[in-house]
Amino acid sequence: MAKNESIEISDYERQRQENIAQRDKLLKQLAFDASSAGLGPGQKPKPAKPAKPAPKKKTAVRRVKEEIVPRRTSSRIAGIEADSEVAKRKAEDEYVAAQEAARVKRQRISGPLDLSEVQVAGKGWDKNANFLVDVVSRGANPNVRTFGDEEVKETTDKELRALREKMSGLELYNEYEPNRIKITPERIYSLGFHPVAEKPLVFAGDKLGNLGLFDASQSSSSTAVQPETIKKEDQDEEEAEADDPDPNITSFHLHTRTISSFQFSPHNPSHLYTSSYDSSLRLLDLTKSSSEEIYAPDDPSRDEPLSGVEMDPRSPHILYFSRLDGHIGRTDTRAPNTVDLFPLSEKKIGGFSLHPSCPHFIATASLDRTMRVWDLRNLSGKAGAPQVPALCGEHESRLSVSHAAFNSAGQVATASYDDTIKVHSFEGMSGWSAGRDLTAKEMAPSAIIRHNNQTGRWVTM
């Protein structure tokens, strides 16, 4: 075909090109009209220079020390063929070594411990300059109020009104943010205050056997009233951390497994008794800065986890403890590793309590859904078999009972997984005869309080 020869265009193609030209013309006219009306895109104004923000204090980055673990070795580099006998023996040896390391890590530590040797976190422990010396030497629904000002005014009972007014005056601790108050390295299983009133001291035990100490009377520099000062913008992390240091918290590795419970001695405020799933009871002496074993099974390989510990309020040397296999034990600190065992339940005893003025009465809470009251003055059993105290009475709940606690008035409060807190009232227990048998009506709770007991929180009795 010649170059100058015109190409015939079909009617369809000619119509299509006309439509495209008409569309482009329409779009240009629309853009022109919008620009004339001030609606089209114009020259972008220059952004105003933002005001210089006030210097913010830089938060120091907390460096987490990583645990160094053994490296895995390559069988190929070592010249070991896959699926060979040598490779199988190597895998078996590594498995046995890992199992042995795990067993040693969980095995309890016997003998006395010095706090300076078992400290795992916090400021260096100084026996002569620790923050406990001056103390021990002196011897519902979250964010929803149960009652308000109107309920307090309408309360006619004087004692209840005074208690509500006192509770209404309490304020949240605001010296440090909660995420800065890490008392223990791992999850907390037991928590409590030191009994002295001069200083709020918080103790906590975690699932790996660490005991943490926190002095809540400390003041944070960020909340303290200070004169205004001009700070340099290039303040580095170390200076920022020095201006507002973390609270003074110290933790010690006393057990190799969970610290299930602890109790301060009513006779010596510097003595703290701890029970653990590593099957041992230990005494922490805060003045001597040492921890010694009070009780443990004779055979270190025996696994008898302890769930609670209580001290006889009348005798400074008698300790009671509960085990996960349903036993209650009694030991004398003057004769270590001597114990009387009472099989009181076929299932786990989660918590127990002694009557403050009549310690021969014991209340137990068990996984078998019962709360029982026992009398140690009346023991019975066949020759050669363990002695069992007299059962005064029991009350069964719909689900398991996690804890039971006596008060001085002879009442027992229980927390159960049926989402109730029950109060059982027993009057005149000091005058009861040995082994008194209570009726079902006497064991029935005098009050039942609805409470969500399955939120991961526990209620202190």
Tab-separated table of C-alpha atoms in Angstrom:
chain	number	residue	atom	x	y	z
A	1	MET	CA	0.000	0.000	0.000
A	2	ALA	CA	1.324	3.497	-0.904
A	3	LYS	CA	2.300	5.778	1.982
A	4	ASN	CA	0.204	8.714	0.742
A	5	GLU	CA	-2.828	6.532	0.193
A	6	SER	CA	-5.566	7.457	2.623
A	7	ILE	CA	-6.939	4.795	4.915
A	8	GLU	CA	-10.678	4.449	4.892
A	9	ILE	CA	-12.253	4.715	8.366
A	10	SER	CA	-15.375	2.830	9.221
A	11	ASP	CA	-18.498	4.592	10.448
A	12	TYR	CA	-18.116	2.953	13.872
A	13	GLU	CA	-14.518	4.157	14.308
A	14	ARG	CA	-15.448	7.697	13.163
A	15	GLN	CA	-18.275	7.843	15.718
A	16	ARG	CA	-15.989	6.588	18.491
A	17	GLN	CA	-13.371	9.302	17.810
A	18	GLU	CA	-16.035	11.996	17.791
A	19	ASN	CA	-17.314	10.806	21.161
A	20	ILE	CA	-13.776	10.935	22.633
A	21	ALA	CA	-13.214	14.477	21.351
A	22	GLN	CA	-16.569	15.634	22.707
A	23	ARG	CA	-15.822	14.082	26.114
A	24	ASP	CA	-12.378	15.775	26.332
A	25	LYS	CA	-13.924	19.125	25.455
A	26	LEU	CA	-16.562	18.701	28.170
A	27	LEU	CA	-13.982	17.810	30.795
A	28	LYS	CA	-11.858	20.863	29.929
A	29	GLN	CA	-14.913	23.129	30.203
A	30	LEU	CA	-15.826	21.662	33.628
A	31	ALA	CA	-12.268	22.155	34.906
A	32	PHE	CA	-12.294	25.786	33.656
A	33	ASP	CA	-15.649	26.508	35.346
A	34	ALA	CA	-14.471	24.996	38.662
A	35	SER	CA	-11.270	27.044	38.594
A	36	SER	CA	-13.229	30.236	37.969
A	37	ALA	CA	-15.495	29.498	40.944
A	38	GLY	CA	-12.506	28.906	43.239
A	39	LEU	CA	-13.245	25.205	43.583
A	40	GLY	CA	-10.371	23.871	41.633
A	41	PRO	CA	-6.921	23.007	42.909
A	42	GLY	CA	-4.907	26.179	43.396
A	43	GLN	CA	-1.457	26.885	44.667
A	44	LYS	CA	-0.966	25.143	48.006
A	45	PRO	CA	-0.425	27.604	50.842
A	46	LYS	CA	2.782	27.279	52.739
A	47	PRO	CA	2.199	25.486	56.037
A	48	ALA	CA	2.601	27.628	59.108
A	49	LYS	CA	5.715	26.931	61.071
A	50	PRO	CA	4.620	24.887	64.061
A	51	ALA	CA	5.287	26.264	67.472
A	52	LYS	CA	8.259	24.750	69.189
A	53	PRO	CA	6.868	22.160	71.595
A	54	ALA	CA	7.835	22.188	75.213
A	55	PRO	CA	10.695	19.839	75.898
A	56	LYS	CA	9.494	16.454	77.040
A	57	LYS	CA	11.376	14.346	79.466
A	58	LYS	CA	12.692	11.323	77.686
A	59	THR	CA	11.800	7.998	79.195
A	60	ALA	CA	14.827	5.866	79.715
A	61	VAL	CA	14.762	2.577	77.880
A	62	ARG	CA	14.844	-0.314	80.290
A	63	ARG	CA	17.291	-2.894	79.089
A	64	VAL	CA	16.130	-6.426	79.758
A	65	LYS	CA	18.857	-8.893	80.485
A	66	GLU	CA	18.383	-11.909	78.261
A	67	GLU	CA	18.990	-15.366	79.585
A	68	ILE	CA	21.873	-17.117	77.861
A	69	VAL	CA	20.916	-20.638	76.774
A	70	PRO	CA	23.138	-23.331	75.273
A	71	ARG	CA	23.482	-23.244	71.483
A	72	ARG	CA	22.209	-26.077	69.350
A	73	THR	CA	24.922	-27.807	67.391
A	74	SER	CA	24.657	-28.912	63.768
A	75	SER	CA	25.010	-32.648	63.168
A	76	ARG	CA	25.860	-32.030	59.504
A	77	ILE	CA	28.817	-29.775	60.373
A	78	ALA	CA	29.935	-32.260	62.995
A	79	GLY	CA	30.020	-34.959	60.312
A	80	ILE	CA	27.150	-37.019	61.745
A	81	GLU	CA	24.884	-38.606	59.158
A	82	ALA	CA	21.150	-38.123	59.493
A	83	ASP	CA	19.137	-41.076	60.879
A	84	SER	CA	22.338	-42.836	61.894
A	85	GLU	CA	22.891	-44.528	65.254
A	86	VAL	CA	25.289	-41.750	66.250
A	87	ALA	CA	22.613	-39.097	65.537
A	88	LYS	CA	20.036	-41.033	67.522
A	89	ARG	CA	22.399	-41.373	70.497
A	90	LYS	CA	23.183	-37.635	70.252
A	91	ALA	CA	19.463	-36.747	70.309
A	92	GLU	CA	18.867	-39.072	73.268
A	93	ASP	CA	21.771	-37.575	75.217
A	94	GLU	CA	20.515	-34.037	74.566
A	95	TYR	CA	17.014	-35.009	75.709
A	96	VAL	CA	18.305	-36.629	78.917
A	97	ALA	CA	20.497	-33.590	79.623
A	98	ALA	CA	17.528	-31.232	79.158
A	99	GLN	CA	15.351	-33.329	81.461
A	100	GLU	CA	18.053	-33.399	84.124
A	101	ALA	CA	18.540	-29.622	83.888
A	102	ALA	CA	14.789	-29.095	84.311
A	103	ARG	CA	14.710	-31.448	87.325
A	104	VAL	CA	17.635	-29.699	89.007
A	105	LYS	CA	16.029	-26.309	88.403
A	106	ARG	CA	12.795	-27.411	90.119
A	107	GLN	CA	14.439	-29.231	93.011
A	108	ARG	CA	14.175	-27.335	96.277
A	109	ILE	CA	17.219	-25.823	97.959
A	110	SER	CA	17.894	-27.176	101.429
A	111	GLY	CA	19.842	-25.457	104.162
A	112	PRO	CA	20.161	-21.783	105.113
A	113	LEU	CA	20.242	-19.019	102.501
A	114	ASP	CA	21.871	-15.601	102.721
A	115	LEU	CA	19.802	-12.825	101.158
A	116	SER	CA	22.846	-11.285	99.487
A	117	GLU	CA	23.372	-14.571	97.606
A	118	VAL	CA	19.783	-15.176	96.453
A	119	GLN	CA	18.872	-11.654	95.333
A	120	VAL	CA	17.526	-11.690	91.780
A	121	ALA	CA	16.429	-8.075	91.236
A	122	GLY	CA	16.432	-4.637	92.798
A	123	LYS	CA	18.961	-2.584	94.653
A	124	GLY	CA	21.880	-4.373	96.264
A	125	TRP	CA	20.878	-5.763	99.658
A	126	ASP	CA	22.628	-4.184	102.609
A	127	LYS	CA	21.919	-5.807	105.948
A	128	ASN	CA	22.873	-2.682	107.885
A	129	ALA	CA	21.134	-0.139	105.660
A	130	ASN	CA	17.968	-1.851	104.405
A	131	PHE	CA	14.634	-0.066	104.593
A	132	LEU	CA	13.147	-2.679	106.973
A	133	VAL	CA	15.474	-2.145	109.912
A	134	ASP	CA	13.603	0.812	111.370
A	135	VAL	CA	10.285	-1.028	111.006
A	136	VAL	CA	11.089	-4.415	112.468
A	137	SER	CA	12.975	-2.789	115.316
A	138	ARG	CA	9.774	-0.860	116.278
A	139	GLY	CA	8.048	-3.766	116.273
A	140	ALA	CA	-16.383	-6.217	93.349
A	141	ASN	CA	-16.457	-4.602	90.268
A	142	PRO	CA	-13.498	-2.596	89.052
A	143	ASN	CA	-13.987	1.195	89.199
A	144	VAL	CA	-17.561	0.840	90.507
A	145	ARG	CA	-18.272	2.051	94.028
A	146	THR	CA	-20.320	-0.172	96.300
A	147	PHE	CA	-21.736	2.845	98.128
A	148	GLY	CA	-21.647	6.626	97.672
A	149	ASP	CA	-22.187	9.737	99.766
A	150	GLU	CA	-25.963	9.277	99.775
A	151	GLU	CA	-25.677	5.706	101.078
A	152	VAL	CA	-23.300	6.892	103.812
A	153	LYS	CA	-25.763	9.571	104.942
A	154	GLU	CA	-28.635	7.069	104.998
A	155	THR	CA	-26.682	4.533	107.072
A	156	THR	CA	-28.209	4.397	110.567
A	157	ASP	CA	-25.748	1.926	112.150
A	158	LYS	CA	-23.014	4.050	113.758
A	159	GLU	CA	-20.223	1.484	113.377
A	160	LEU	CA	-21.113	0.752	109.762
A	161	ARG	CA	-21.360	4.457	108.976
A	162	ALA	CA	-17.952	5.148	110.525
A	163	LEU	CA	-16.443	2.292	108.520
A	164	ARG	CA	-18.005	3.530	105.273
A	165	GLU	CA	-16.749	7.070	105.915
A	166	LYS	CA	-13.262	5.691	106.504
A	167	MET	CA	-13.402	3.614	103.333
A	168	SER	CA	-14.654	6.610	101.328
A	169	GLY	CA	-11.597	8.587	102.401
A	170	LEU	CA	-9.166	6.108	100.887
A	171	GLU	CA	-7.290	7.116	97.742
A	172	LEU	CA	-5.415	5.182	95.063
A	173	TYR	CA	-1.638	5.016	95.315
A	174	ASN	CA	-0.311	7.520	92.768
A	175	GLU	CA	3.404	7.852	93.501
A	176	TYR	CA	4.394	5.476	90.674
A	177	GLU	CA	2.652	4.094	87.628
A	178	PRO	CA	1.518	0.471	88.135
A	179	ASN	CA	3.746	-0.790	85.302
A	180	ARG	CA	6.801	0.521	87.183
A	181	ILE	CA	5.982	-1.387	90.371
A	182	LYS	CA	7.150	-4.848	89.324
A	183	ILE	CA	7.589	-6.478	92.717
A	184	THR	CA	8.483	-9.934	91.394
A	185	PRO	CA	9.983	-11.150	88.103
A	186	GLU	CA	7.079	-13.538	87.419
A	187	ARG	CA	3.330	-13.841	88.055
A	188	ILE	CA	2.273	-13.127	91.659
A	189	TYR	CA	0.630	-15.970	93.574
A	190	SER	CA	0.630	-14.558	97.127
A	191	LEU	CA	0.443	-10.958	98.297
A	192	GLY	CA	0.233	-9.168	101.644
A	193	PHE	CA	1.178	-6.213	103.830
A	194	HIS	CA	3.629	-6.280	106.712
A	195	PRO	CA	1.581	-5.999	109.945
A	196	VAL	CA	3.320	-2.853	111.233
A	197	ALA	CA	1.326	0.358	110.847
A	198	GLU	CA	4.258	2.796	110.689
A	199	LYS	CA	5.183	2.005	107.079
A	200	PRO	CA	3.240	0.324	104.230
A	201	LEU	CA	5.465	-2.586	103.204
A	202	VAL	CA	4.186	-4.906	100.468
A	203	PHE	CA	5.426	-8.502	100.102
A	204	ALA	CA	4.653	-10.771	97.147
A	205	GLY	CA	5.582	-14.313	96.117
A	206	ASP	CA	5.633	-15.435	92.488
A	207	LYS	CA	5.330	-18.727	90.604
A	208	LEU	CA	9.091	-19.352	90.396
A	209	GLY	CA	9.807	-18.967	94.120
A	210	ASN	CA	10.841	-15.292	94.220
A	211	LEU	CA	9.807	-13.084	97.132
A	212	GLY	CA	9.552	-9.349	96.401
A	213	LEU	CA	9.605	-6.432	98.877
A	214	PHE	CA	8.240	-2.966	98.076
A	215	ASP	CA	8.254	0.079	100.354
A	216	ALA	CA	5.067	1.981	99.408
A	217	SER	CA	6.094	5.025	101.470
A	218	GLN	CA	8.590	6.038	98.770
A	219	SER	CA	7.955	9.274	96.864
A	220	SER	CA	8.429	9.699	93.141
A	221	SER	CA	10.161	12.864	91.954
A	222	SER	CA	7.604	13.160	89.158
A	223	THR	CA	4.759	13.584	91.670
A	224	ALA	CA	6.657	15.674	94.215
A	225	VAL	CA	6.216	19.475	94.110
A	226	GLN	CA	9.413	20.975	92.710
A	227	PRO	CA	10.365	24.507	91.459
A	228	GLU	CA	10.134	24.978	87.697
A	229	THR	CA	13.435	24.521	85.948
A	230	ILE	CA	14.499	24.792	82.322
A	231	LYS	CA	15.765	21.462	81.098
A	232	LYS	CA	18.044	20.876	78.164
A	233	GLU	CA	16.461	19.349	75.119
A	234	ASP	CA	19.377	17.022	74.595
A	235	GLN	CA	18.922	15.403	77.989
A	236	ASP	CA	20.064	11.849	77.544
A	237	GLU	CA	18.460	8.686	78.819
A	238	GLU	CA	20.711	8.291	81.843
A	239	GLU	CA	19.937	11.808	83.071
A	240	ALA	CA	16.191	11.256	82.549
A	241	GLU	CA	16.324	8.043	84.547
A	242	ALA	CA	18.334	9.739	87.290
A	243	ASP	CA	15.713	12.505	87.581
A	244	ASP	CA	12.902	9.997	88.155
A	245	PRO	CA	14.351	6.640	89.226
A	246	ASP	CA	12.275	3.505	89.628
A	247	PRO	CA	10.972	2.635	93.100
A	248	ASN	CA	13.215	0.706	95.435
A	249	ILE	CA	12.133	-2.930	95.036
A	250	THR	CA	14.092	-5.986	96.098
A	251	SER	CA	13.358	-9.645	95.365
A	252	PHE	CA	14.989	-12.858	96.567
A	253	HIS	CA	14.918	-16.380	95.163
A	254	LEU	CA	13.926	-18.365	98.260
A	255	HIS	CA	12.172	-21.346	96.649
A	256	THR	CA	12.462	-23.199	93.344
A	257	ARG	CA	8.705	-23.320	92.716
A	258	THR	CA	5.595	-21.255	93.441
A	259	ILE	CA	5.360	-19.444	96.797
A	260	SER	CA	1.762	-20.391	97.547
A	261	SER	CA	1.392	-18.534	100.843
A	262	PHE	CA	3.269	-16.678	103.563
A	263	GLN	CA	2.563	-15.417	107.067
A	264	PHE	CA	4.295	-13.013	109.427
A	265	SER	CA	4.912	-14.164	112.953
A	266	PRO	CA	2.594	-12.442	115.465
A	267	HIS	CA	5.395	-12.742	118.027
A	268	ASN	CA	8.281	-11.355	115.940
A	269	PRO	CA	7.576	-8.918	113.052
A	270	SER	CA	10.948	-9.662	111.461
A	271	HIS	CA	10.047	-13.345	110.895
A	272	LEU	CA	8.229	-14.387	107.725
A	273	TYR	CA	7.207	-18.001	107.051
A	274	THR	CA	6.745	-19.097	103.414
A	275	SER	CA	5.215	-22.249	101.924
A	276	SER	CA	5.926	-23.446	98.408
A	277	TYR	CA	5.075	-26.006	95.757
A	278	ASP	CA	8.664	-27.243	96.140
A	279	SER	CA	7.367	-29.053	99.295
A	280	SER	CA	9.214	-26.867	101.814
A	281	LEU	CA	8.564	-24.349	104.562
A	282	ARG	CA	11.153	-21.619	105.122
A	283	LEU	CA	11.724	-18.918	107.739
A	284	LEU	CA	12.946	-15.554	106.450
A	285	ASP	CA	14.636	-13.485	109.165
A	286	LEU	CA	14.716	-9.856	108.041
A	287	THR	CA	17.112	-8.722	110.765
A	288	LYS	CA	19.631	-11.505	110.139
A	289	SER	CA	19.167	-11.336	106.352
A	290	SER	CA	18.906	-15.099	106.089
A	291	SER	CA	16.403	-17.804	105.207
A	292	GLU	CA	16.431	-21.295	106.684
A	293	GLU	CA	14.428	-24.410	105.940
A	294	ILE	CA	11.869	-25.357	108.608
A	295	TYR	CA	10.269	-28.395	106.999
A	296	ALA	CA	10.689	-30.555	103.902
A	297	PRO	CA	10.205	-34.260	103.096
A	298	ASP	CA	13.106	-36.527	104.046
A	299	ASP	CA	13.495	-37.657	100.448
A	300	PRO	CA	14.339	-34.706	98.138
A	301	SER	CA	12.706	-36.520	95.214
A	302	ARG	CA	9.289	-36.653	96.914
A	303	ASP	CA	6.879	-34.103	95.482
A	304	GLU	CA	4.438	-32.886	98.173
A	305	PRO	CA	3.461	-29.305	97.231
A	306	LEU	CA	2.270	-27.036	100.052
A	307	SER	CA	-0.720	-24.726	99.561
A	308	GLY	CA	-0.785	-22.730	102.804
A	309	VAL	CA	0.847	-21.955	106.135
A	310	GLU	CA	-0.547	-20.722	109.466
A	311	MET	CA	1.116	-20.025	112.811
A	312	ASP	CA	-0.407	-20.976	116.142
A	313	PRO	CA	-1.278	-17.582	117.706
A	314	ARG	CA	-0.615	-18.956	121.198
A	315	SER	CA	2.629	-20.796	120.517
A	316	PRO	CA	5.498	-19.111	118.625
A	317	HIS	CA	7.011	-22.471	117.668
A	318	ILE	CA	4.033	-24.379	116.193
A	319	LEU	CA	3.344	-24.132	112.462
A	320	TYR	CA	0.481	-25.653	110.477
A	321	PHE	CA	0.540	-26.194	106.720
A	322	SER	CA	-1.735	-27.673	104.049
A	323	ARG	CA	-0.794	-29.893	101.109
A	324	LEU	CA	-2.305	-30.361	97.682
A	325	ASP	CA	-2.968	-34.026	98.457
A	326	GLY	CA	-5.524	-33.150	101.179
A	327	HIS	CA	-3.291	-33.338	104.287
A	328	ILE	CA	-2.836	-30.819	107.090
A	329	GLY	CA	0.559	-30.893	108.796
A	330	ARG	CA	1.823	-29.611	112.143
A	331	THR	CA	5.498	-29.037	112.897
A	332	ASP	CA	7.578	-27.567	115.718
A	333	THR	CA	10.309	-25.122	114.689
A	334	ARG	CA	12.424	-26.253	117.650
A	335	ALA	CA	12.555	-29.755	116.152
A	336	PRO	CA	12.929	-29.317	112.373
A	337	ASN	CA	11.482	-31.980	110.040
A	338	THR	CA	9.278	-33.472	112.759
A	339	VAL	CA	5.669	-33.389	111.626
A	340	ASP	CA	2.193	-34.690	112.454
A	341	LEU	CA	0.071	-35.296	109.375
A	342	PHE	CA	-3.740	-35.372	109.349
A	343	PRO	CA	-5.473	-36.701	106.184
A	344	LEU	CA	-8.546	-34.441	106.070
A	345	SER	CA	-9.577	-34.637	102.408
A	346	GLU	CA	-9.212	-36.913	99.412
A	347	LYS	CA	-8.713	-33.864	97.189
A	348	LYS	CA	-6.676	-30.666	97.276
A	349	ILE	CA	-6.972	-28.366	100.289
A	350	GLY	CA	-6.675	-24.905	98.769
A	351	GLY	CA	-6.768	-22.956	102.014
A	352	PHE	CA	-7.259	-23.315	105.750
A	353	SER	CA	-7.375	-21.154	108.871
A	354	LEU	CA	-6.969	-21.435	112.639
A	355	HIS	CA	-9.356	-19.789	115.092
A	356	PRO	CA	-7.418	-16.775	116.480
A	357	SER	CA	-8.345	-17.385	120.128
A	358	CYS	CA	-9.082	-21.124	119.958
A	359	PRO	CA	-6.389	-22.489	117.592
A	360	HIS	CA	-7.486	-26.087	118.143
A	361	PHE	CA	-10.325	-25.341	115.704
A	362	ILE	CA	-9.370	-25.530	112.007
A	363	ALA	CA	-11.485	-24.539	109.000
A	364	THR	CA	-10.511	-26.118	105.663
A	365	ALA	CA	-11.573	-25.358	102.085
A	366	SER	CA	-11.268	-28.148	99.553
A	367	LEU	CA	-11.583	-29.005	95.903
A	368	ASP	CA	-14.305	-31.496	96.918
A	369	ARG	CA	-16.651	-28.442	97.308
A	370	THR	CA	-16.753	-28.536	101.107
A	371	MET	CA	-15.862	-26.254	104.001
A	372	ARG	CA	-15.181	-28.262	107.131
A	373	VAL	CA	-14.542	-27.375	110.785
A	374	TRP	CA	-12.242	-29.696	112.771
A	375	ASP	CA	-11.375	-30.009	116.479
A	376	LEU	CA	-7.759	-31.023	117.221
A	377	ARG	CA	-8.522	-31.747	120.869
A	378	ASN	CA	-10.189	-35.000	119.910
A	379	LEU	CA	-7.948	-37.237	117.775
A	380	SER	CA	-8.926	-40.733	116.693
A	381	GLY	CA	-7.538	-43.475	114.481
A	382	LYS	CA	-6.475	-47.080	114.403
A	383	ALA	CA	-3.120	-48.184	115.728
A	384	GLY	CA	-0.378	-47.515	113.210
A	385	ALA	CA	-2.655	-45.283	111.102
A	386	PRO	CA	-2.574	-41.472	110.997
A	387	GLN	CA	-4.639	-39.723	113.655
A	388	VAL	CA	-7.616	-37.671	112.444
A	389	PRO	CA	-9.177	-34.760	114.378
A	390	ALA	CA	-12.896	-34.782	115.132
A	391	LEU	CA	-15.088	-33.391	112.361
A	392	CYS	CA	-17.478	-30.843	113.883
A	393	GLY	CA	-19.423	-30.241	110.681
A	394	GLU	CA	-19.253	-29.495	106.974
A	395	HIS	CA	-21.057	-27.373	104.390
A	396	GLU	CA	-21.098	-28.260	100.684
A	397	SER	CA	-21.142	-25.650	97.923
A	398	ARG	CA	-22.144	-26.041	94.288
A	399	LEU	CA	-18.500	-25.762	93.141
A	400	SER	CA	-15.073	-26.036	94.796
A	401	VAL	CA	-14.187	-23.809	97.757
A	402	SER	CA	-10.861	-22.022	97.345
A	403	HIS	CA	-10.338	-20.553	100.825
A	404	ALA	CA	-11.763	-20.427	104.359
A	405	ALA	CA	-10.745	-17.877	106.991
A	406	PHE	CA	-11.622	-17.481	110.682
A	407	ASN	CA	-12.001	-14.168	112.476
A	408	SER	CA	-11.848	-13.480	116.207
A	409	ALA	CA	-15.657	-13.459	116.485
A	410	GLY	CA	-15.875	-17.106	115.448
A	411	GLN	CA	-17.051	-16.453	111.898
A	412	VAL	CA	-15.690	-18.258	108.847
A	413	ALA	CA	-15.661	-16.560	105.441
A	414	THR	CA	-15.284	-18.714	102.334
A	415	ALA	CA	-14.682	-17.950	98.662
A	416	SER	CA	-16.074	-20.436	96.153
A	417	TYR	CA	-16.067	-20.917	92.391
A	418	ASP	CA	-19.875	-20.720	92.449
A	419	ASP	CA	-19.309	-16.923	92.576
A	420	THR	CA	-20.308	-16.509	96.208
A	421	ILE	CA	-18.658	-15.387	99.425
A	422	LYS	CA	-20.315	-17.113	102.371
A	423	VAL	CA	-20.101	-16.171	106.034
A	424	HIS	CA	-20.669	-18.916	108.617
A	425	SER	CA	-21.295	-17.768	112.211
A	426	PHE	CA	-20.311	-20.006	115.129
A	427	GLU	CA	-21.014	-18.466	118.529
A	428	GLY	CA	-19.411	-19.443	121.815
A	429	MET	CA	-16.729	-21.702	120.339
A	430	SER	CA	-14.530	-21.229	123.407
A	431	GLY	CA	-17.168	-23.106	125.417
A	432	TRP	CA	-17.642	-25.998	123.031
A	433	SER	CA	-16.946	-29.476	124.282
A	434	ALA	CA	-14.249	-31.502	122.512
A	435	GLY	CA	-15.530	-32.981	119.242
A	436	ARG	CA	-18.885	-31.213	119.311
A	437	ASP	CA	-21.157	-32.336	116.446
A	438	LEU	CA	-22.810	-29.472	114.564
A	439	THR	CA	-26.127	-29.805	112.767
A	440	ALA	CA	-26.710	-28.856	109.133
A	441	LYS	CA	-28.602	-25.782	110.332
A	442	GLU	CA	-25.644	-24.651	112.474
A	443	MET	CA	-23.275	-25.127	109.518
A	444	ALA	CA	-25.481	-23.178	107.116
A	445	PRO	CA	-24.104	-19.745	106.123
A	446	SER	CA	-25.564	-16.707	107.866
A	447	ALA	CA	-24.855	-14.514	104.844
A	448	ILE	CA	-24.238	-15.144	101.133
A	449	ILE	CA	-22.649	-12.396	99.016
A	450	ARG	CA	-22.575	-12.575	95.237
A	451	HIS	CA	-19.100	-11.932	93.831
A	452	ASN	CA	-17.306	-12.797	90.598
A	453	ASN	CA	-14.609	-15.194	91.820
A	454	GLN	CA	-13.461	-16.256	88.339
A	455	THR	CA	-11.800	-13.108	87.019
A	456	GLY	CA	-8.244	-14.132	87.858
A	457	ARG	CA	-8.349	-12.071	91.042
A	458	TRP	CA	-8.580	-13.492	94.541
A	459	VAL	CA	-10.317	-12.018	97.559
A	460	THR	CA	-8.287	-11.462	100.729
A	461	MET	CA	-10.111	-12.784	103.778
